[in-house]
mmCIF file of C-alpha atoms in Angstrom:
data_model
loop_
_atom_site.group_PDB
_atom_site.id
_atom_site.type_symbol
_atom_site.label_atom_id
_atom_site.label_comp_id
_atom_site.label_asym_id
_atom_site.label_seq_id
_atom_site.Cartn_x
_atom_site.Cartn_y
_atom_site.Cartn_z
ATOM 1 C CA THR A 1 10.398 -20.852 16.416
ATOM 2 C CA CYS A 2 12.983 -21.177 14.508
ATOM 3 C CA MET A 3 10.909 -20.030 11.557
ATOM 4 C CA SER A 4 7.843 -17.966 11.495
ATOM 5 C CA LEU A 5 4.801 -19.015 9.142
ATOM 6 C CA GLY A 6 4.432 -17.382 6.006
ATOM 7 C CA VAL A 7 8.183 -16.743 5.882
ATOM 8 C CA ASP A 8 9.299 -19.106 3.496
ATOM 9 C CA THR A 9 6.529 -18.407 0.949
ATOM 10 C CA ALA A 10 8.148 -14.580 1.160
ATOM 11 C CA LEU A 11 11.521 -15.754 0.651
ATOM 12 C CA ASN A 12 10.489 -17.718 -2.422
ATOM 13 C CA GLU A 13 8.632 -14.785 -3.303
ATOM 14 C CA ILE A 14 12.066 -12.357 -3.246
ATOM 15 C CA CYS A 15 13.889 -15.354 -5.186
ATOM 16 C CA ARG A 16 11.896 -15.097 -7.916
ATOM 17 C CA GLN A 17 12.032 -11.422 -8.005
ATOM 18 C CA VAL A 18 15.816 -11.061 -7.627
ATOM 19 C CA ASP A 19 15.939 -13.761 -10.333
ATOM 20 C CA ASN A 20 13.922 -11.827 -12.868
ATOM 21 C CA ILE A 21 16.241 -8.489 -11.883
ATOM 22 C CA SER A 22 19.709 -10.732 -12.481
ATOM 23 C CA GLN A 23 18.538 -11.641 -15.798
ATOM 24 C CA ASN A 24 17.929 -8.226 -16.753
ATOM 25 C CA ALA A 25 21.115 -7.148 -15.310
ATOM 26 C CA MET A 26 22.717 -9.759 -17.832
ATOM 27 C CA GLY A 27 21.558 -7.421 -21.031
ATOM 28 C CA CYS A 28 21.595 -3.638 -20.144
ATOM 29 C CA LYS A 29 24.175 -1.223 -19.092
ATOM 30 C CA ASN A 30 22.358 -1.045 -15.362
ATOM 31 C CA LYS A 31 25.150 -3.946 -14.026
ATOM 32 C CA VAL A 32 24.970 -2.945 -10.486
ATOM 33 C CA MET A 33 21.233 -3.766 -9.177
ATOM 34 C CA ILE A 34 21.203 -3.355 -5.135
ATOM 35 C CA ILE A 35 17.457 -4.813 -3.954
ATOM 36 C CA GLU A 36 16.023 -4.238 -0.850
ATOM 37 C CA THR A 37 13.857 -6.684 1.005
ATOM 38 C CA MET A 38 11.895 -6.740 4.048
ATOM 39 C CA GLY A 39 13.139 -8.065 7.673
ATOM 40 C CA SER A 40 13.342 -4.908 9.927
ATOM 41 C CA ARG A 41 15.971 -5.572 11.892
ATOM 42 C CA SER A 42 16.359 -9.064 11.343
ATOM 43 C CA GLY A 43 18.880 -10.044 8.195
ATOM 44 C CA PHE A 44 17.232 -13.800 7.504
ATOM 45 C CA LEU A 45 15.534 -12.539 4.380
ATOM 46 C CA ALA A 46 18.364 -10.778 2.784
ATOM 47 C CA THR A 47 21.127 -13.385 3.925
ATOM 48 C CA MET A 48 19.092 -16.336 2.681
ATOM 49 C CA THR A 49 18.189 -14.410 -0.545
ATOM 50 C CA ALA A 50 22.136 -13.747 -1.475
ATOM 51 C CA LEU A 51 22.602 -17.394 -0.739
ATOM 52 C CA SER A 52 19.952 -18.810 -2.740
ATOM 53 C CA THR A 53 20.253 -16.598 -6.154
ATOM 54 C CA GLY A 54 24.289 -16.258 -6.000
ATOM 55 C CA SER A 55 24.139 -12.488 -5.367
ATOM 56 C CA GLN A 56 27.390 -10.871 -4.965
ATOM 57 C CA TYR A 57 26.743 -9.464 -1.412
ATOM 58 C CA VAL A 58 24.394 -9.062 1.095
ATOM 59 C CA LEU A 59 23.877 -6.016 3.954
ATOM 60 C CA ILE A 60 22.711 -6.871 7.105
ATOM 61 C CA ARG A 61 22.362 -5.378 10.307
ATOM 62 C CA GLN A 62 24.022 -7.997 12.176
ATOM 63 C CA ARG A 63 27.277 -7.580 10.038
ATOM 64 C CA LYS A 64 27.749 -3.892 9.424
ATOM 65 C CA LYS A 65 29.900 -2.191 7.028
ATOM 66 C CA SER A 66 31.332 1.103 7.492
ATOM 67 C CA GLU A 67 31.533 3.856 4.371
ATOM 68 C CA LYS A 68 34.864 3.046 3.629
ATOM 69 C CA ASP A 69 34.232 -0.500 3.251
ATOM 70 C CA LEU A 70 31.551 -0.021 0.615
ATOM 71 C CA TYR A 71 33.976 2.696 -1.190
ATOM 72 C CA GLU A 72 36.866 -0.280 -1.380
ATOM 73 C CA LEU A 73 33.702 -2.535 -2.730
ATOM 74 C CA ALA A 74 32.545 -0.136 -5.040
ATOM 75 C CA MET A 75 36.299 0.000 -6.701
ATOM 76 C CA GLU A 76 36.913 -3.538 -6.981
ATOM 77 C CA THR A 77 33.495 -3.750 -8.537
ATOM 78 C CA LYS A 78 34.429 -1.564 -11.222
ATOM 79 C CA GLN A 79 37.807 -3.350 -11.663
ATOM 80 C CA ARG A 80 35.986 -6.622 -12.035
ATOM 81 C CA LEU A 81 33.197 -5.104 -14.501
ATOM 82 C CA ASP A 82 36.130 -3.719 -16.659
ATOM 83 C CA SER A 83 38.242 -6.622 -16.725
ATOM 84 C CA GLY A 84 35.311 -8.906 -17.811
ATOM 85 C CA ASN A 85 35.289 -11.232 -14.451
ATOM 86 C CA LEU A 86 32.143 -10.087 -13.624
ATOM 87 C CA GLU A 87 29.051 -9.533 -15.721
ATOM 88 C CA LYS A 88 27.183 -7.919 -13.517
ATOM 89 C CA PHE A 89 26.870 -7.069 -9.397
ATOM 90 C CA LEU A 90 23.748 -7.710 -7.235
ATOM 91 C CA MET A 91 23.647 -6.401 -3.536
ATOM 92 C CA ILE A 92 20.999 -7.772 -1.410
ATOM 93 C CA ARG A 93 20.265 -5.314 1.520
ATOM 94 C CA SER A 94 17.840 -5.557 4.291
ATOM 95 C CA GLU A 95 15.870 -2.775 5.154
ATOM 96 C CA GLY A 96 16.893 -2.370 8.082
ATOM 97 C CA ALA A 97 20.705 -2.966 7.593
ATOM 98 C CA SER A 98 21.738 0.394 8.708
ATOM 99 C CA GLU A 99 20.314 3.516 9.511
ATOM 100 C CA GLU A 100 23.506 5.872 8.888
ATOM 101 C CA ILE A 101 24.355 4.074 5.510
ATOM 102 C CA PRO A 102 20.678 3.628 3.956
ATOM 103 C CA ALA A 103 20.111 2.279 0.568
ATOM 104 C CA GLN A 104 20.596 5.621 -1.368
ATOM 105 C CA MET A 105 23.789 6.344 0.250
ATOM 106 C CA VAL A 106 25.173 3.042 -1.101
ATOM 107 C CA LYS A 107 23.756 3.827 -4.235
ATOM 108 C CA ARG A 108 25.734 7.576 -4.276
ATOM 109 C CA ILE A 109 28.921 5.755 -3.285
ATOM 110 C CA PHE A 110 28.335 3.316 -6.157
ATOM 111 C CA ASP A 111 27.396 6.036 -8.636
ATOM 112 C CA LYS A 112 30.711 8.154 -7.805
ATOM 113 C CA VAL A 113 33.089 4.979 -8.229
ATOM 114 C CA MET A 114 31.161 4.054 -11.631
ATOM 115 C CA ASN A 115 31.137 7.632 -13.011
ATOM 116 C CA LEU A 116 28.256 6.798 -15.038
ATOM 117 C CA LYS A 117 30.348 4.030 -16.801
ATOM 118 C CA TYR A 118 27.632 1.657 -15.332
ATOM 119 C CA GLY A 119 24.635 2.038 -14.533
ATOM 120 C CA VAL A 120 23.387 2.015 -10.726
ATOM 121 C CA ARG A 121 19.856 0.960 -9.726
ATOM 122 C CA ILE A 122 18.043 0.619 -6.372
ATOM 123 C CA THR A 123 15.136 -2.240 -6.230
ATOM 124 C CA ASN A 124 12.819 -1.670 -2.991
ATOM 125 C CA LEU A 125 10.562 -5.187 -3.491
ATOM 126 C CA GLY A 126 8.422 -3.681 -0.771
ATOM 127 C CA TYR A 127 5.232 -5.366 -0.249
ATOM 128 C CA SER A 128 5.195 -7.778 -3.159
ATOM 129 C CA GLN A 129 7.114 -9.809 -0.940
ATOM 130 C CA LEU A 130 3.608 -10.120 1.198
ATOM 131 C CA GLY A 131 2.035 -11.944 -2.290
ATOM 132 C CA GLY A 132 2.241 -15.138 -3.894
ATOM 133 C CA HIS A 133 0.709 -18.445 -3.147
ATOM 134 C CA PRO A 134 1.923 -20.402 -0.014
ATOM 135 C CA SER A 135 4.778 -22.839 -0.439
ATOM 136 C CA CYS A 136 4.141 -26.349 0.347
ATOM 137 C CA PHE A 137 6.410 -25.907 3.437
ATOM 138 C CA ASP A 138 3.759 -23.045 4.866
ATOM 139 C CA ARG A 139 0.871 -25.217 3.710
ATOM 140 C CA GLN A 140 1.784 -28.008 5.529
ATOM 141 C CA MET A 141 3.001 -26.363 8.341
ATOM 142 C CA GLY A 142 0.029 -24.073 8.937
ATOM 143 C CA ILE A 143 -1.868 -27.340 9.304
ATOM 144 C CA ARG A 144 0.437 -28.875 11.268
ATOM 145 C CA MET A 145 0.393 -25.693 14.055
ATOM 146 C CA GLY A 146 -3.432 -25.802 13.802
ATOM 147 C CA VAL A 147 -3.453 -29.611 14.478
ATOM 148 C CA ARG A 148 -1.128 -29.035 17.572
ATOM 149 C CA ALA A 149 -3.198 -26.342 18.860
ATOM 150 C CA PHE A 150 -6.625 -28.018 18.741
ATOM 151 C CA GLU A 151 -4.834 -31.128 20.449
ATOM 152 C CA GLY A 152 -3.263 -28.735 23.555
ATOM 153 C CA ILE A 153 -6.798 -27.265 23.935
ATOM 154 C CA VAL A 154 -8.565 -30.416 23.875
ATOM 155 C CA ASN A 155 -5.808 -32.047 25.998
ATOM 156 C CA PRO A 156 -3.979 -29.443 28.201
ATOM 157 C CA ALA A 157 -1.462 -32.353 29.235
ATOM 158 C CA LYS A 158 -0.098 -32.374 26.518
ATOM 159 C CA MET A 159 1.448 -28.764 27.057
ATOM 160 C CA GLY A 160 2.768 -30.000 30.439
ATOM 161 C CA LYS A 161 2.499 -28.233 33.420
ATOM 162 C CA ARG A 162 2.064 -24.808 31.809
ATOM 163 C CA ASP A 163 -1.213 -22.462 31.876
ATOM 164 C CA CYS A 164 0.093 -20.891 28.476
ATOM 165 C CA CYS A 165 1.985 -21.727 25.203
ATOM 166 C CA VAL A 166 2.737 -20.596 21.994
ATOM 167 C CA ILE A 167 3.995 -23.640 19.607
ATOM 168 C CA GLY A 168 7.164 -23.243 17.713
ATOM 169 C CA LEU A 169 9.524 -24.556 15.190
ATOM 170 C CA ARG A 170 12.329 -26.294 16.658
ATOM 171 C CA GLY A 171 14.443 -28.141 14.745
ATOM 172 C CA SER A 172 12.073 -30.188 12.270
ATOM 173 C CA GLY A 173 9.208 -30.523 15.117
ATOM 174 C CA LEU A 174 6.780 -28.483 16.596
ATOM 175 C CA ARG A 175 6.904 -27.350 20.344
ATOM 176 C CA TYR A 176 5.032 -26.032 22.767
ATOM 177 C CA VAL A 177 6.764 -23.190 24.348
ATOM 178 C CA PRO A 178 5.801 -21.210 27.701
ATOM 179 C CA VAL A 179 5.154 -17.693 27.219
ATOM 180 C CA GLN A 180 6.746 -17.406 30.570
ATOM 181 C CA GLY A 181 9.917 -16.534 29.808
ATOM 182 C CA LEU A 182 9.934 -15.537 26.215
ATOM 183 C CA GLU A 183 11.266 -12.098 27.277
ATOM 184 C CA ASN A 184 15.067 -13.826 28.193
ATOM 185 C CA LYS A 185 13.926 -15.267 24.171
ATOM 186 C CA VAL A 186 12.975 -12.316 22.412
ATOM 187 C CA CYS A 187 13.388 -8.954 21.666
ATOM 188 C CA PHE A 188 9.661 -7.647 22.098
ATOM 189 C CA GLN A 189 10.274 -4.232 20.975
ATOM 190 C CA HIS A 190 11.957 -4.944 17.493
ATOM 191 C CA GLY A 191 10.265 -8.492 17.411
ATOM 192 C CA ILE A 192 13.712 -10.823 16.872
ATOM 193 C CA PRO A 193 14.867 -13.456 18.487
ATOM 194 C CA LEU A 194 17.930 -13.110 20.605
ATOM 195 C CA ARG A 195 19.487 -15.978 19.653
ATOM 196 C CA MET A 196 19.400 -15.817 15.529
ATOM 197 C CA TRP A 197 20.639 -19.421 14.513
ATOM 198 C CA TRP A 198 20.896 -18.259 10.639
ATOM 199 C CA LEU A 199 24.288 -16.588 11.486
ATOM 200 C CA ASP A 200 25.779 -19.093 11.893
ATOM 201 C CA LEU A 201 25.573 -19.756 8.111
ATOM 202 C CA TYR A 202 26.841 -16.382 7.120
ATOM 203 C CA PRO A 203 30.287 -17.510 6.586
ATOM 204 C CA LEU A 204 29.074 -20.110 4.241
ATOM 205 C CA VAL A 205 27.295 -17.350 2.615
ATOM 206 C CA GLU A 206 30.162 -15.484 2.295
ATOM 207 C CA ALA A 207 32.255 -18.164 0.651
ATOM 208 C CA MET A 208 29.759 -19.186 -1.700
ATOM 209 C CA THR A 209 27.948 -15.720 -2.903
ATOM 210 C CA SER A 210 30.638 -13.447 -2.873
ATOM 211 C CA GLU A 211 32.915 -12.668 -5.703
ATOM 212 C CA LEU A 212 34.465 -9.937 -3.886
ATOM 213 C CA THR A 213 36.602 -9.917 -1.006
ATOM 214 C CA PHE A 214 38.334 -7.466 1.313
#
């Protein structure tokens, strides 16, 4: 499936909380905010959040950065804050972005460069991302999937020559996808698809959300 049921609701809830944190950063000394989202090894939530909230940077597993990269980023951030060209710096980090460089290490790098002039804070949104009322998209998607599943049970011919299927979103439509062969499309160990369509949007994310480039 292109998007699981509930992802849109989680994304809306994350964006709401990031907007609140962004407003807070405008009026206090804590100008550098590192916000950690769920998603495990998938950077979908972090990437879409950065694009939707105008965050300055996003860290995901699929586009790893080194300590040197982050140090240079911190230096550039401080220069922009000092000159007044940057009012705040929001970084969205996927929780599974890197085992070698956890969120606390990112904070230490920025703390060292900021030298107490600007506060650096980490906010792990945690399970609050799983709350909130279902979005309109998820409400209608749940109904559509339920109807589609019922149709397949009542009339198996709709599923074609398949003994067992799952229902997934492909483009704008729902499709019956045979369970046989899923191992060629999904990494079951980490629960992520092998083909991540949203990575095609990453250049757009860099262009639209990042005021800082190497």
